[in-house]
JSON list of C-alpha atoms and ligand atoms in Angstrom, two decimals:
[
{"chain": "A", "resi": 1, "resn": "MET", "atom": "CA", "xyz": [0.00, 0.00, 0.00]},
{"chain": "A", "resi": 2, "resn": "THR", "atom": "CA", "xyz": [1.12, 3.55, -0.60]},
{"chain": "A", "resi": 3, "resn": "SER", "atom": "CA", "xyz": [0.29, 6.98, 0.72]},
{"chain": "A", "resi": 4, "resn": "HIS", "atom": "CA", "xyz": [2.01, 8.81, -2.11]},
{"chain": "A", "resi": 5, "resn": "PRO", "atom": "CA", "xyz": [0.58, 12.38, -2.11]},
{"chain": "A", "resi": 6, "resn": "HIS", "atom": "CA", "xyz": [-0.10, 12.47, -5.84]},
{"chain": "A", "resi": 7, "resn": "ALA", "atom": "CA", "xyz": [-1.40, 8.96, -6.30]},
{"chain": "A", "resi": 8, "resn": "THR", "atom": "CA", "xyz": [-4.97, 8.86, -7.60]},
{"chain": "A", "resi": 9, "resn": "SER", "atom": "CA", "xyz": [-5.39, 5.24, -6.50]},
{"chain": "A", "resi": 10, "resn": "ARG", "atom": "CA", "xyz": [-3.82, 2.87, -4.01]},
{"chain": "A", "resi": 11, "resn": "PHE", "atom": "CA", "xyz": [-4.52, -0.05, -6.31]},
{"chain": "A", "resi": 12, "resn": "CYS", "atom": "CA", "xyz": [-3.10, -1.33, -9.58]},
{"chain": "A", "resi": 13, "resn": "MET", "atom": "CA", "xyz": [-5.02, -0.15, -12.66]},
{"chain": "A", "resi": 14, "resn": "GLN", "atom": "CA", "xyz": [-4.12, -3.46, -14.34]},
{"chain": "A", "resi": 15, "resn": "CYS", "atom": "CA", "xyz": [-4.88, -6.11, -11.72]},
{"chain": "A", "resi": 16, "resn": "GLY", "atom": "CA", "xyz": [-6.28, -4.33, -8.64]},
{"chain": "A", "resi": 17, "resn": "ARG", "atom": "CA", "xyz": [-3.55, -5.37, -6.20]},
{"chain": "A", "resi": 18, "resn": "GLY", "atom": "CA", "xyz": [-1.82, -2.92, -3.86]},
{"chain": "A", "resi": 19, "resn": "LEU", "atom": "CA", "xyz": [0.98, -0.57, -4.88]},
{"chain": "A", "resi": 20, "resn": "SER", "atom": "CA", "xyz": [4.37, -0.05, -3.27]},
{"chain": "A", "resi": 21, "resn": "GLU", "atom": "CA", "xyz": [6.82, 2.79, -3.74]},
{"chain": "A", "resi": 22, "resn": "ARG", "atom": "CA", "xyz": [10.16, 1.47, -4.99]},
{"chain": "A", "resi": 23, "resn": "VAL", "atom": "CA", "xyz": [12.77, 1.99, -7.69]},
{"chain": "A", "resi": 24, "resn": "PRO", "atom": "CA", "xyz": [12.03, -0.32, -10.63]},
{"chain": "A", "resi": 25, "resn": "ARG", "atom": "CA", "xyz": [14.94, -2.16, -12.23]},
{"chain": "A", "resi": 26, "resn": "GLY", "atom": "CA", "xyz": [16.68, 0.12, -14.73]},
{"chain": "A", "resi": 27, "resn": "ASP", "atom": "CA", "xyz": [15.07, 3.25, -13.26]},
{"chain": "A", "resi": 28, "resn": "THR", "atom": "CA", "xyz": [16.56, 5.91, -11.01]},
{"chain": "A", "resi": 29, "resn": "MET", "atom": "CA", "xyz": [13.45, 7.26, -9.23]},
{"chain": "A", "resi": 30, "resn": "PRO", "atom": "CA", "xyz": [11.03, 5.66, -6.77]},
{"chain": "A", "resi": 31, "resn": "ARG", "atom": "CA", "xyz": [7.80, 4.76, -8.60]},
{"chain": "A", "resi": 32, "resn": "LEU", "atom": "CA", "xyz": [4.49, 3.22, -7.65]},
{"chain": "A", "resi": 33, "resn": "VAL", "atom": "CA", "xyz": [4.89, -0.45, -8.53]},
{"chain": "A", "resi": 34, "resn": "CYS", "atom": "CA", "xyz": [2.20, -3.12, -8.35]},
{"chain": "A", "resi": 35, "resn": "ASP", "atom": "CA", "xyz": [2.90, -5.80, -5.74]},
{"chain": "A", "resi": 36, "resn": "GLY", "atom": "CA", "xyz": [1.09, -8.32, -7.93]},
{"chain": "A", "resi": 37, "resn": "CYS", "atom": "CA", "xyz": [1.87, -7.87, -11.63]},
{"chain": "A", "resi": 38, "resn": "GLY", "atom": "CA", "xyz": [4.78, -5.41, -11.39]},
{"chain": "A", "resi": 39, "resn": "PHE", "atom": "CA", "xyz": [3.07, -2.73, -13.50]},
{"chain": "A", "resi": 40, "resn": "VAL", "atom": "CA", "xyz": [4.73, 0.67, -12.97]},
{"chain": "A", "resi": 41, "resn": "HIS", "atom": "CA", "xyz": [2.32, 3.58, -12.40]},
{"chain": "A", "resi": 42, "resn": "TYR", "atom": "CA", "xyz": [4.07, 6.76, -13.49]},
{"chain": "A", "resi": 43, "resn": "LEU", "atom": "CA", "xyz": [2.74, 9.94, -11.93]},
{"chain": "A", "resi": 44, "resn": "ASN", "atom": "CA", "xyz": [2.89, 12.85, -14.32]},
{"chain": "A", "resi": 45, "resn": "PRO", "atom": "CA", "xyz": [1.86, 16.45, -13.65]},
{"chain": "A", "resi": 46, "resn": "ARG", "atom": "CA", "xyz": [-1.38, 17.67, -15.17]},
{"chain": "A", "resi": 47, "resn": "PRO", "atom": "CA", "xyz": [-1.39, 20.68, -17.51]},
{"chain": "A", "resi": 48, "resn": "VAL", "atom": "CA", "xyz": [-3.52, 23.69, -16.68]},
{"chain": "A", "resi": 49, "resn": "ALA", "atom": "CA", "xyz": [-4.09, 26.46, -19.25]},
{"chain": "A", "resi": 50, "resn": "GLY", "atom": "CA", "xyz": [-5.31, 29.99, -18.66]},
{"chain": "A", "resi": 51, "resn": "THR", "atom": "CA", "xyz": [-5.39, 33.51, -20.01]},
{"chain": "A", "resi": 52, "resn": "ILE", "atom": "CA", "xyz": [-4.79, 36.99, -18.76]},
{"chain": "A", "resi": 53, "resn": "PRO", "atom": "CA", "xyz": [-7.34, 38.87, -20.89]},
{"chain": "A", "resi": 54, "resn": "VAL", "atom": "CA", "xyz": [-6.43, 42.49, -21.57]},
{"chain": "A", "resi": 55, "resn": "ARG", "atom": "CA", "xyz": [-8.93, 45.17, -22.57]},
{"chain": "A", "resi": 56, "resn": "GLU", "atom": "CA", "xyz": [-8.34, 48.05, -24.95]},
{"chain": "A", "resi": 57, "resn": "ASP", "atom": "CA", "xyz": [-7.95, 50.45, -21.99]},
{"chain": "A", "resi": 58, "resn": "GLY", "atom": "CA", "xyz": [-5.06, 48.31, -20.67]},
{"chain": "A", "resi": 59, "resn": "ALA", "atom": "CA", "xyz": [-6.97, 46.72, -17.78]},
{"chain": "A", "resi": 60, "resn": "LEU", "atom": "CA", "xyz": [-6.63, 42.99, -17.17]},
{"chain": "A", "resi": 61, "resn": "LEU", "atom": "CA", "xyz": [-9.33, 40.58, -16.10]},
{"chain": "A", "resi": 62, "resn": "LEU", "atom": "CA", "xyz": [-9.30, 38.48, -12.93]},
{"chain": "A", "resi": 63, "resn": "VAL", "atom": "CA", "xyz": [-12.07, 36.25, -11.62]},
{"chain": "A", "resi": 64, "resn": "ARG", "atom": "CA", "xyz": [-13.00, 35.67, -7.98]},
{"chain": "A", "resi": 65, "resn": "ARG", "atom": "CA", "xyz": [-13.10, 31.99, -7.14]},
{"chain": "A", "resi": 66, "resn": "ALA", "atom": "CA", "xyz": [-16.48, 30.60, -6.04]},
{"chain": "A", "resi": 67, "resn": "ILE", "atom": "CA", "xyz": [-15.01, 27.17, -5.26]},
{"chain": "A", "resi": 68, "resn": "GLU", "atom": "CA", "xyz": [-12.31, 25.69, -3.07]},
{"chain": "A", "resi": 69, "resn": "PRO", "atom": "CA", "xyz": [-9.39, 25.77, -2.94]},
{"chain": "A", "resi": 70, "resn": "ARG", "atom": "CA", "xyz": [-8.81, 29.48, -2.28]},
{"chain": "A", "resi": 71, "resn": "LEU", "atom": "CA", "xyz": [-12.51, 30.38, -2.42]},
{"chain": "A", "resi": 72, "resn": "GLY", "atom": "CA", "xyz": [-12.95, 34.18, -2.56]},
{"chain": "A", "resi": 73, "resn": "PHE", "atom": "CA", "xyz": [-9.47, 34.88, -3.93]},
{"chain": "A", "resi": 74, "resn": "TRP", "atom": "CA", "xyz": [-8.66, 36.31, -7.35]},
{"chain": "A", "resi": 75, "resn": "VAL", "atom": "CA", "xyz": [-7.08, 34.38, -10.20]},
{"chain": "A", "resi": 76, "resn": "PHE", "atom": "CA", "xyz": [-6.84, 34.57, -13.97]},
{"chain": "A", "resi": 77, "resn": "PRO", "atom": "CA", "xyz": [-9.33, 32.29, -15.76]},
{"chain": "A", "resi": 78, "resn": "GLY", "atom": "CA", "xyz": [-7.88, 28.81, -16.31]},
{"chain": "A", "resi": 79, "resn": "GLY", "atom": "CA", "xyz": [-8.30, 25.13, -15.67]},
{"chain": "A", "resi": 80, "resn": "PHE", "atom": "CA", "xyz": [-7.33, 21.60, -16.58]},
{"chain": "A", "resi": 81, "resn": "MET", "atom": "CA", "xyz": [-6.92, 20.78, -20.24]},
{"chain": "A", "resi": 82, "resn": "ASP", "atom": "CA", "xyz": [-9.13, 18.17, -21.88]},
{"chain": "A", "resi": 83, "resn": "VAL", "atom": "CA", "xyz": [-7.69, 15.50, -24.16]},
{"chain": "A", "resi": 84, "resn": "GLY", "atom": "CA", "xyz": [-8.15, 16.57, -27.78]},
{"chain": "A", "resi": 85, "resn": "GLU", "atom": "CA", "xyz": [-7.73, 20.32, -27.34]},
{"chain": "A", "resi": 86, "resn": "THR", "atom": "CA", "xyz": [-4.63, 22.46, -27.64]},
{"chain": "A", "resi": 87, "resn": "ALA", "atom": "CA", "xyz": [-3.37, 24.51, -24.72]},
{"chain": "A", "resi": 88, "resn": "GLU", "atom": "CA", "xyz": [-4.61, 27.66, -26.50]},
{"chain": "A", "resi": 89, "resn": "GLU", "atom": "CA", "xyz": [-8.05, 26.13, -27.00]},
{"chain": "A", "resi": 90, "resn": "ALA", "atom": "CA", "xyz": [-8.21, 25.05, -23.36]},
{"chain": "A", "resi": 91, "resn": "ALA", "atom": "CA", "xyz": [-7.19, 28.52, -22.16]},
{"chain": "A", "resi": 92, "resn": "ALA", "atom": "CA", "xyz": [-9.84, 30.18, -24.35]},
{"chain": "A", "resi": 93, "resn": "ARG", "atom": "CA", "xyz": [-12.50, 27.66, -23.29]},
{"chain": "A", "resi": 94, "resn": "GLU", "atom": "CA", "xyz": [-11.79, 28.21, -19.59]},
{"chain": "A", "resi": 95, "resn": "THR", "atom": "CA", "xyz": [-11.99, 31.96, -20.13]},
{"chain": "A", "resi": 96, "resn": "ARG", "atom": "CA", "xyz": [-15.36, 31.53, -21.85]},
{"chain": "A", "resi": 97, "resn": "GLU", "atom": "CA", "xyz": [-16.65, 29.29, -19.04]},
{"chain": "A", "resi": 98, "resn": "GLU", "atom": "CA", "xyz": [-15.41, 31.29, -16.06]},
{"chain": "A", "resi": 99, "resn": "ALA", "atom": "CA", "xyz": [-15.80, 34.85, -17.37]},
{"chain": "A", "resi": 100, "resn": "ASN", "atom": "CA", "xyz": [-18.27, 34.62, -20.29]},
{"chain": "A", "resi": 101, "resn": "LEU", "atom": "CA", "xyz": [-15.56, 36.27, -22.35]},
{"chain": "A", "resi": 102, "resn": "GLU", "atom": "CA", "xyz": [-14.19, 35.53, -25.81]},
{"chain": "A", "resi": 103, "resn": "VAL", "atom": "CA", "xyz": [-10.47, 36.16, -26.36]},
{"chain": "A", "resi": 104, "resn": "ASP", "atom": "CA", "xyz": [-8.10, 36.07, -29.32]},
{"chain": "A", "resi": 105, "resn": "ASP", "atom": "CA", "xyz": [-4.47, 36.89, -30.14]},
{"chain": "A", "resi": 106, "resn": "LEU", "atom": "CA", "xyz": [-3.17, 34.52, -27.46]},
{"chain": "A", "resi": 107, "resn": "THR", "atom": "CA", "xyz": [0.58, 34.90, -26.83]},
{"chain": "A", "resi": 108, "resn": "LEU", "atom": "CA", "xyz": [2.52, 32.78, -24.38]},
{"chain": "A", "resi": 109, "resn": "LEU", "atom": "CA", "xyz": [3.29, 34.64, -21.17]},
{"chain": "A", "resi": 110, "resn": "GLY", "atom": "CA", "xyz": [4.89, 31.87, -19.13]},
{"chain": "A", "resi": 111, "resn": "VAL", "atom": "CA", "xyz": [4.94, 28.23, -18.03]},
{"chain": "A", "resi": 112, "resn": "TYR", "atom": "CA", "xyz": [4.92, 27.65, -14.28]},
{"chain": "A", "resi": 113, "resn": "THR", "atom": "CA", "xyz": [5.32, 24.42, -12.33]},
{"chain": "A", "resi": 114, "resn": "ARG", "atom": "CA", "xyz": [3.65, 23.91, -8.97]},
{"chain": "A", "resi": 115, "resn": "THR", "atom": "CA", "xyz": [5.65, 20.86, -7.95]},
{"chain": "A", "resi": 116, "resn": "HIS", "atom": "CA", "xyz": [3.66, 20.04, -4.81]},
{"chain": "A", "resi": 117, "resn": "ALA", "atom": "CA", "xyz": [0.30, 20.38, -6.57]},
{"chain": "A", "resi": 118, "resn": "GLY", "atom": "CA", "xyz": [1.50, 18.27, -9.51]},
{"chain": "A", "resi": 119, "resn": "VAL", "atom": "CA", "xyz": [0.43, 20.80, -12.13]},
{"chain": "A", "resi": 120, "resn": "VAL", "atom": "CA", "xyz": [2.12, 22.73, -14.93]},
{"chain": "A", "resi": 121, "resn": "VAL", "atom": "CA", "xyz": [0.35, 26.02, -15.64]},
{"chain": "A", "resi": 122, "resn": "VAL", "atom": "CA", "xyz": [0.53, 27.50, -19.14]},
{"chain": "A", "resi": 123, "resn": "VAL", "atom": "CA", "xyz": [-0.49, 31.16, -19.16]},
{"chain": "A", "resi": 124, "resn": "TYR", "atom": "CA", "xyz": [-1.31, 33.26, -22.21]},
{"chain": "A", "resi": 125, "resn": "GLU", "atom": "CA", "xyz": [-1.88, 36.93, -22.53]},
{"chain": "A", "resi": 126, "resn": "ALA", "atom": "CA", "xyz": [-4.94, 37.50, -24.70]},
{"chain": "A", "resi": 127, "resn": "ARG", "atom": "CA", "xyz": [-7.01, 40.24, -26.26]},
{"chain": "A", "resi": 128, "resn": "ALA", "atom": "CA", "xyz": [-10.44, 40.56, -24.64]},
{"chain": "A", "resi": 129, "resn": "LEU", "atom": "CA", "xyz": [-13.37, 40.76, -27.05]},
{"chain": "A", "resi": 130, "resn": "GLY", "atom": "CA", "xyz": [-15.89, 42.28, -24.66]},
{"chain": "A", "resi": 131, "resn": "ASP", "atom": "CA", "xyz": [-16.34, 42.87, -20.94]},
{"chain": "A", "resi": 132, "resn": "GLY", "atom": "CA", "xyz": [-17.45, 39.41, -19.77]},
{"chain": "A", "resi": 133, "resn": "SER", "atom": "CA", "xyz": [-19.40, 38.52, -16.64]},
{"chain": "A", "resi": 134, "resn": "ALA", "atom": "CA", "xyz": [-19.20, 35.98, -13.81]},
{"chain": "A", "resi": 135, "resn": "GLY", "atom": "CA", "xyz": [-19.40, 32.44, -15.14]},
{"chain": "A", "resi": 136, "resn": "SER", "atom": "CA", "xyz": [-19.06, 28.96, -13.67]},
{"chain": "A", "resi": 137, "resn": "GLU", "atom": "CA", "xyz": [-16.86, 28.59, -10.57]},
{"chain": "A", "resi": 138, "resn": "THR", "atom": "CA", "xyz": [-16.71, 32.41, -10.38]},
{"chain": "A", "resi": 139, "resn": "SER", "atom": "CA", "xyz": [-18.54, 34.78, -7.99]},
{"chain": "A", "resi": 140, "resn": "GLU", "atom": "CA", "xyz": [-17.53, 37.98, -9.78]},
{"chain": "A", "resi": 141, "resn": "ILE", "atom": "CA", "xyz": [-15.08, 39.35, -12.31]},
{"chain": "A", "resi": 142, "resn": "GLY", "atom": "CA", "xyz": [-12.89, 42.41, -12.05]},
{"chain": "A", "resi": 143, "resn": "TRP", "atom": "CA", "xyz": [-10.97, 44.56, -14.51]},
{"chain": "A", "resi": 144, "resn": "TYR", "atom": "CA", "xyz": [-7.79, 45.88, -12.95]},
{"chain": "A", "resi": 145, "resn": "ALA", "atom": "CA", "xyz": [-5.41, 48.56, -14.10]},
{"chain": "A", "resi": 146, "resn": "PRO", "atom": "CA", "xyz": [-1.76, 47.47, -13.76]},
{"chain": "A", "resi": 147, "resn": "ASP", "atom": "CA", "xyz": [-1.32, 49.57, -10.60]},
{"chain": "A", "resi": 148, "resn": "ALA", "atom": "CA", "xyz": [-4.54, 48.26, -9.01]},
{"chain": "A", "resi": 149, "resn": "ILE", "atom": "CA", "xyz": [-3.91, 44.49, -9.02]},
{"chain": "A", "resi": 150, "resn": "PRO", "atom": "CA", "xyz": [-5.16, 43.04, -5.68]},
{"chain": "A", "resi": 151, "resn": "TRP", "atom": "CA", "xyz": [-1.83, 41.43, -4.71]},
{"chain": "A", "resi": 152, "resn": "ASP", "atom": "CA", "xyz": [-2.99, 40.50, -1.19]},
{"chain": "A", "resi": 153, "resn": "GLU", "atom": "CA", "xyz": [-6.04, 38.66, -2.49]},
{"chain": "A", "resi": 154, "resn": "LEU", "atom": "CA", "xyz": [-4.51, 36.49, -5.23]},
{"chain": "A", "resi": 155, "resn": "ALA", "atom": "CA", "xyz": [-5.29, 32.78, -5.15]},
{"chain": "A", "resi": 156, "resn": "PHE", "atom": "CA", "xyz": [-2.03, 30.99, -5.99]},
{"chain": "A", "resi": 157, "resn": "ASP", "atom": "CA", "xyz": [1.70, 31.47, -6.33]},
{"chain": "A", "resi": 158, "resn": "THR", "atom": "CA", "xyz": [1.23, 30.95, -10.07]},
{"chain": "A", "resi": 159, "resn": "THR", "atom": "CA", "xyz": [-1.16, 33.91, -10.08]},
{"chain": "A", "resi": 160, "resn": "HIS", "atom": "CA", "xyz": [1.58, 36.07, -8.55]},
{"chain": "A", "resi": 161, "resn": "TRP", "atom": "CA", "xyz": [4.23, 34.77, -10.95]},
{"chain": "A", "resi": 162, "resn": "ALA", "atom": "CA", "xyz": [2.14, 35.29, -14.08]},
{"chain": "A", "resi": 163, "resn": "LEU", "atom": "CA", "xyz": [1.02, 38.79, -13.10]},
{"chain": "A", "resi": 164, "resn": "GLU", "atom": "CA", "xyz": [4.59, 39.78, -12.23]},
{"chain": "A", "resi": 165, "resn": "ALA", "atom": "CA", "xyz": [5.66, 38.51, -15.67]},
{"chain": "A", "resi": 166, "resn": "TRP", "atom": "CA", "xyz": [2.82, 40.45, -17.28]},
{"chain": "A", "resi": 167, "resn": "LEU", "atom": "CA", "xyz": [3.95, 43.65, -15.53]},
{"chain": "A", "resi": 168, "resn": "GLY", "atom": "CA", "xyz": [7.56, 42.92, -16.44]},
{"chain": "A", "resi": 169, "resn": "LYS", "atom": "CA", "xyz": [6.71, 42.81, -20.14]},
{"chain": "A", "resi": 170, "resn": "ARG", "atom": "CA", "xyz": [5.51, 46.40, -19.75]},
{"chain": "A", "resi": 171, "resn": "GLY", "atom": "CA", "xyz": [8.54, 47.55, -17.78]},
{"chain": "A", "resi": 172, "resn": "LEU", "atom": "CA", "xyz": [6.44, 47.76, -14.62]},
{"chain": "A", "resi": 173, "resn": "GLU", "atom": "CA", "xyz": [7.00, 46.29, -11.18]},
{"chain": "A", "resi": 174, "resn": "ARG", "atom": "CA", "xyz": [4.76, 45.06, -8.44]},
{"chain": "A", "resi": 175, "resn": "PRO", "atom": "CA", "xyz": [4.35, 47.80, -5.83]},
{"chain": "A", "resi": 176, "resn": "ARG", "atom": "CA", "xyz": [6.41, 47.32, -2.66]},
{"chain": "A", "resi": 177, "resn": "GLY", "atom": "CA", "xyz": [4.97, 46.94, 0.80]},
{"chain": "B", "resi": 201, "resn": "LIG", "atom": "ZN1", "xyz": [-0.96, -5.15, -10.96]}
]
């Protein structure tokens, strides 16, 4: 049996027996290995895609989370990719779902790894085609000028990193203090 923090199951997906954490022959890292059939269960991070939509007046869009984790905090629209869509398509779809907003002209802003959460977050800057409104998983939306970003109410470290990168592209810095 295993208590690996990122394991989605304690049982083998091939034969249903228990899993143990050990280094398979020829490997260098501990893996989840089936005690019965020896099948190796590799744990790979999941990709998340999102956008920072920017309006013609230079304001950027954030959404306030209506779900855990970090309920009530602000984040850019984003979520887990589905099989069959590109990262750009996933980012645009999540923006449509969470902010009722269409975007285009997506350009890569950054790729951020949250090692403990097991996710890789791909963030695009995008052109907003409208003003949007609160969508699923969102209690409200907000358009923020670069000097009005609510730094103390951001949801995740990736939110901080992406917004700092967005400011950096404009030669701006996060306010001190
Ligand atoms: Zn097995």
